[in-house]
Short mmCIF file of C-alpha atoms in Angstrom, two decimals:
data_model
loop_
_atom_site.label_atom_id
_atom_site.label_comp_id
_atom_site.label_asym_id
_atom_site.label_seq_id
_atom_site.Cartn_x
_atom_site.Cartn_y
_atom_site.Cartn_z
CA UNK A 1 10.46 -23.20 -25.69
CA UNK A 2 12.44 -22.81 -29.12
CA UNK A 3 15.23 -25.90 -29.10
CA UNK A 4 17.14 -24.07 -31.01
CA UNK A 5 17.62 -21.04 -28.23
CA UNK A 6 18.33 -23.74 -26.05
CA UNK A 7 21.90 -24.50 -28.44
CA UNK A 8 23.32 -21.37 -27.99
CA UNK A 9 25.42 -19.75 -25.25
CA UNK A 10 24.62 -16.75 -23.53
CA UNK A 11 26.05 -14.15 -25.66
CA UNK A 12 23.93 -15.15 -28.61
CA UNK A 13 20.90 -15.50 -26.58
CA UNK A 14 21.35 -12.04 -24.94
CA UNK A 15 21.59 -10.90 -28.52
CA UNK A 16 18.55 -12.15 -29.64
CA UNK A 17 16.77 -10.79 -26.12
CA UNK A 18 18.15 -6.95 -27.31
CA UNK A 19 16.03 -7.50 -30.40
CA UNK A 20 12.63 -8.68 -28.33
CA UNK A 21 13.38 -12.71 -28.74
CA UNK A 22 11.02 -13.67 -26.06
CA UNK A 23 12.34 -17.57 -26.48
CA UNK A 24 15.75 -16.12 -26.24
CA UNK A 25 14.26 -14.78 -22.36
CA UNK A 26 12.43 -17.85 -21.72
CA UNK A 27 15.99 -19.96 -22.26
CA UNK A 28 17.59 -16.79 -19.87
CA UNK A 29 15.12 -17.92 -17.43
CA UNK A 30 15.27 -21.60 -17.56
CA UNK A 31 18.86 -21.68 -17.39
CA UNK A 32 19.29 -19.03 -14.68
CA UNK A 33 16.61 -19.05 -12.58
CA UNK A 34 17.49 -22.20 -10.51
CA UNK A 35 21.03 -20.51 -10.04
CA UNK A 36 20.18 -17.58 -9.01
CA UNK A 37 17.27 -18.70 -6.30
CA UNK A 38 20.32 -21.11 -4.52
CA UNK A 39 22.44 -17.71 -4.49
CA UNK A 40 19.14 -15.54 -3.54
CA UNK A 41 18.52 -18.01 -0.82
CA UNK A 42 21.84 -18.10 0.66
CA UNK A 43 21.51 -15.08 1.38
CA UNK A 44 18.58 -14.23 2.50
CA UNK A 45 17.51 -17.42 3.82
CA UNK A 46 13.69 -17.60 2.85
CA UNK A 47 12.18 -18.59 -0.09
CA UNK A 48 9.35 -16.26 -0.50
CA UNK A 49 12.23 -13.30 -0.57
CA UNK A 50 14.85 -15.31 -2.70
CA UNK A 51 11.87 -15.91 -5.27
CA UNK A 52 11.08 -12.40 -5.66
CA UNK A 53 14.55 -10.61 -6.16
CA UNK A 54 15.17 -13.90 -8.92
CA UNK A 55 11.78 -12.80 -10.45
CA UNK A 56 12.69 -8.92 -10.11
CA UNK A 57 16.16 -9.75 -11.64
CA UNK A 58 14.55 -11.12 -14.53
CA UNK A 59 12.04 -8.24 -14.89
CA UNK A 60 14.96 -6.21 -15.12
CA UNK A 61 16.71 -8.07 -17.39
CA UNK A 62 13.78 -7.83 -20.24
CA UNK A 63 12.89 -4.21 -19.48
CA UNK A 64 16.65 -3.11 -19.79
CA UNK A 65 18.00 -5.87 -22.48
CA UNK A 66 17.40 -3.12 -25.59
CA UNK A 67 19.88 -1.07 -23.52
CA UNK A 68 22.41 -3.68 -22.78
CA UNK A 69 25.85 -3.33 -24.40
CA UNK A 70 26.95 -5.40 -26.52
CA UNK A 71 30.10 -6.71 -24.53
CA UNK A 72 27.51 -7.43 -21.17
CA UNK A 73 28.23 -10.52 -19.76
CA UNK A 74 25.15 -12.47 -18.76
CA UNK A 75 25.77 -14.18 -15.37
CA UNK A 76 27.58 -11.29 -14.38
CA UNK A 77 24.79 -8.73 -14.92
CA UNK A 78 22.44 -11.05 -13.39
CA UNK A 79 24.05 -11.93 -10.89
CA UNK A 80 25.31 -8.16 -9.88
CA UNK A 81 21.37 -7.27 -9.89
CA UNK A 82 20.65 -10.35 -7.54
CA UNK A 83 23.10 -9.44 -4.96
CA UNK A 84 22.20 -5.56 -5.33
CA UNK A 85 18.53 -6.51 -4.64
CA UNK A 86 19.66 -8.74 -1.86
CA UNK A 87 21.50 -5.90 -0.09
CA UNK A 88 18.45 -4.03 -0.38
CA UNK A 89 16.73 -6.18 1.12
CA UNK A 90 18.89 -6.65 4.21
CA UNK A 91 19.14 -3.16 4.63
CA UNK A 92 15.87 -2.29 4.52
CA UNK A 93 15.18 -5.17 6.79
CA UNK A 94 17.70 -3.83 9.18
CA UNK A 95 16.20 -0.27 9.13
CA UNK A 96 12.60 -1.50 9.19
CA UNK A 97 14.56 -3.86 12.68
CA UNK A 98 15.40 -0.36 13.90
CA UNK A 99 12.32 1.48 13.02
CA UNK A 100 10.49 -0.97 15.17
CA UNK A 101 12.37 -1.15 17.99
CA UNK A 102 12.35 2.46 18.21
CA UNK A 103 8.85 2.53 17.43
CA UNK A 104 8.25 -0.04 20.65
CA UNK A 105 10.48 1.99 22.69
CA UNK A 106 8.86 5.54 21.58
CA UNK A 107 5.45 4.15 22.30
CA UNK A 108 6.45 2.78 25.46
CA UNK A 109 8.45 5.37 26.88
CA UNK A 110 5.83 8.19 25.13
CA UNK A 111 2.70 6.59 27.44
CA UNK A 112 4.89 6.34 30.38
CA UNK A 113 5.41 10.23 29.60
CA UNK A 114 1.67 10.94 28.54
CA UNK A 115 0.47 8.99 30.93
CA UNK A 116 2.55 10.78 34.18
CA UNK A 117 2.28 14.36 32.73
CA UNK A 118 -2.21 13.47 32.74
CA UNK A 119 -1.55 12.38 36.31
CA UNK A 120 0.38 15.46 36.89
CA UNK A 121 -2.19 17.86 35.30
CA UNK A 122 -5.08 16.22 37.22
CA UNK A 123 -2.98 16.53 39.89
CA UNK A 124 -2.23 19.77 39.66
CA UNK A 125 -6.02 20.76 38.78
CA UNK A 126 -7.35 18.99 42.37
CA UNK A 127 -4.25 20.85 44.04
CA UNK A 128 -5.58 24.21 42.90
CA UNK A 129 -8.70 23.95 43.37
CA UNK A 130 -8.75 22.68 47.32
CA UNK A 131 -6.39 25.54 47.41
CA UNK A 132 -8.88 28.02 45.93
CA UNK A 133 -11.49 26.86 48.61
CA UNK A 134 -8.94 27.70 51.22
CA UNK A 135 -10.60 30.46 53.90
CA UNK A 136 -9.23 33.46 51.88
CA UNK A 137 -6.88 34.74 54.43
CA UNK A 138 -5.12 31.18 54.56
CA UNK A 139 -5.33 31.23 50.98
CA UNK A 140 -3.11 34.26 50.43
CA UNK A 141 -0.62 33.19 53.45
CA UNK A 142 -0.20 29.85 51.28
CA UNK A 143 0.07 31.32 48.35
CA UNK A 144 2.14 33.81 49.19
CA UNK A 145 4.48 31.07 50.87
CA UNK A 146 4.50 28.41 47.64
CA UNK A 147 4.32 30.20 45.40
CA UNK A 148 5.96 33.55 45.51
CA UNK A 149 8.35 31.96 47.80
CA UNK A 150 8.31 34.69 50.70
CA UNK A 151 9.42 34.03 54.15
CA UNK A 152 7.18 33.83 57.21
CA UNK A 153 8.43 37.47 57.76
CA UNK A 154 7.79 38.90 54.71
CA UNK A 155 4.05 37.05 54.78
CA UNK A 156 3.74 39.56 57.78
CA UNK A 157 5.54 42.28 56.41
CA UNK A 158 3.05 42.11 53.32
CA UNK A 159 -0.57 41.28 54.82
CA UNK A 160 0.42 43.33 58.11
CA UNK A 161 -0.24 40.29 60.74
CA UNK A 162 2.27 38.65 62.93
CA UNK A 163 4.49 35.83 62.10
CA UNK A 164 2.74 33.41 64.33
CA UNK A 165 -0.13 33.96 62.51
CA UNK A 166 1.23 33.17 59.27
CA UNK A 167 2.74 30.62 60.84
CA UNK A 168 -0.17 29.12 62.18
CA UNK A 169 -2.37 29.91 58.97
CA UNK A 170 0.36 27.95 56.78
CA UNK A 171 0.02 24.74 59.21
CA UNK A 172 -3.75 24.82 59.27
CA UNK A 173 -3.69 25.02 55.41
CA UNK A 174 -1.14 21.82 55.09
CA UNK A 175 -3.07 20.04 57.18
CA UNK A 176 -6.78 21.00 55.45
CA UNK A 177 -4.80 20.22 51.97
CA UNK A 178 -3.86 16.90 53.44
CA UNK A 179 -6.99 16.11 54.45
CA UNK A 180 -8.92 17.06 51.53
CA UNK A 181 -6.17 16.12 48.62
CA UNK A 182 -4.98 12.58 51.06
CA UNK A 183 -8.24 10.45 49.64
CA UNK A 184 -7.64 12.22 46.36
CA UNK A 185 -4.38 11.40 45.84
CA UNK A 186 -4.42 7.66 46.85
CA UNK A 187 -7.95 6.90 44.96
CA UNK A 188 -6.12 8.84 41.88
CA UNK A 189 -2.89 7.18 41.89
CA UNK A 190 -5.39 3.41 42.12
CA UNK A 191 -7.16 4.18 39.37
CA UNK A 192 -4.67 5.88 36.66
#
């Protein structure tokens, strides 16, 4: 380090540093850098992060120090970059905070979802097809009942049988569904 950089006060030295002094920068750094890691630190409380934004401020410094005005106070603009990189930091941290917990909630919330609308598919799959292998006549009295919603009447009305015989064509189908979908369903709902 040049002794005689280490004689003069900052406004000289950031004069020399506009020209390309690199002693000039290395007497920035030794003077500064202890400074600015305490205020850093305070901050941000760890060292790893408190080093870098000190060693980004002074990155800064050299890469901008042709630029600098003339009437740029030194611990001022270094310490205005230290606290701007510090903010940064916190906010990022507190998005990245956010991001994650969302990202915990989205991926336990979105395999709840996945996870019931598979069980409702597969449901819905065995459901049809014990309902396809329904005696056809029983097959168009239930589906004629779930899912076009008519009444016991209008089952009759339609297929030109009696309502008792809907009737009784719409119990025997529950119960053969319950029968045949019963072990399905419990075996279904143990394994998913």
């Amino acid at each position: 380090m040049d002794a005689d950089c280490a004689k003069l006060n900052d406004e000289s030295l950031l004069l020399k540093l506009r020209s390309g002094d690199s002693a000039s920068f290395a007497e920035i750094y030794q003077r500064y850098w202890p400074i600015l890691f305490r205020h850093a630190f305070r901050m941000l409380k760890n060292d790893n992060e408190a080093e870098d934004v000190v060693q980004d401020t002074f990155t800064k410094l050299w890469k901008a120090a042709p630029e600098l005005p003339t009437d740029t106070i030194l611990a001022a603009y270094l310490y205005t970059i230290v606290r701007n990189q510090v903010l940064n930091i916190i906010a990022r941290s507190s998005v990245q905070a956010s991001y994650r917990t969302d990202l915990k909630k989205f991926m336990v919330d979105g395999y709840e979802l996945t996870d019931h609308l598979t069980r409702e598919r597969i449901l819905s799959k065995l459901i049809e097809d014990e309902i396809q292998n329904l005696p056809s006549r029983m097959r168009e009295v239930f589906e004629l009942k779930r899912k076009q919603h008519l009444s016991y009447k209008e089952i009759a009305d339609v297929m030109e049988i009696s309502e008792l015989t809907v009737k009784t064509q719409m119990n025997k189908a529950i119960t053969i569904l319950r029968k045949k979908l019963g072990n399905h369903i419990a075996l279904f709902f143990t394994i998913l």
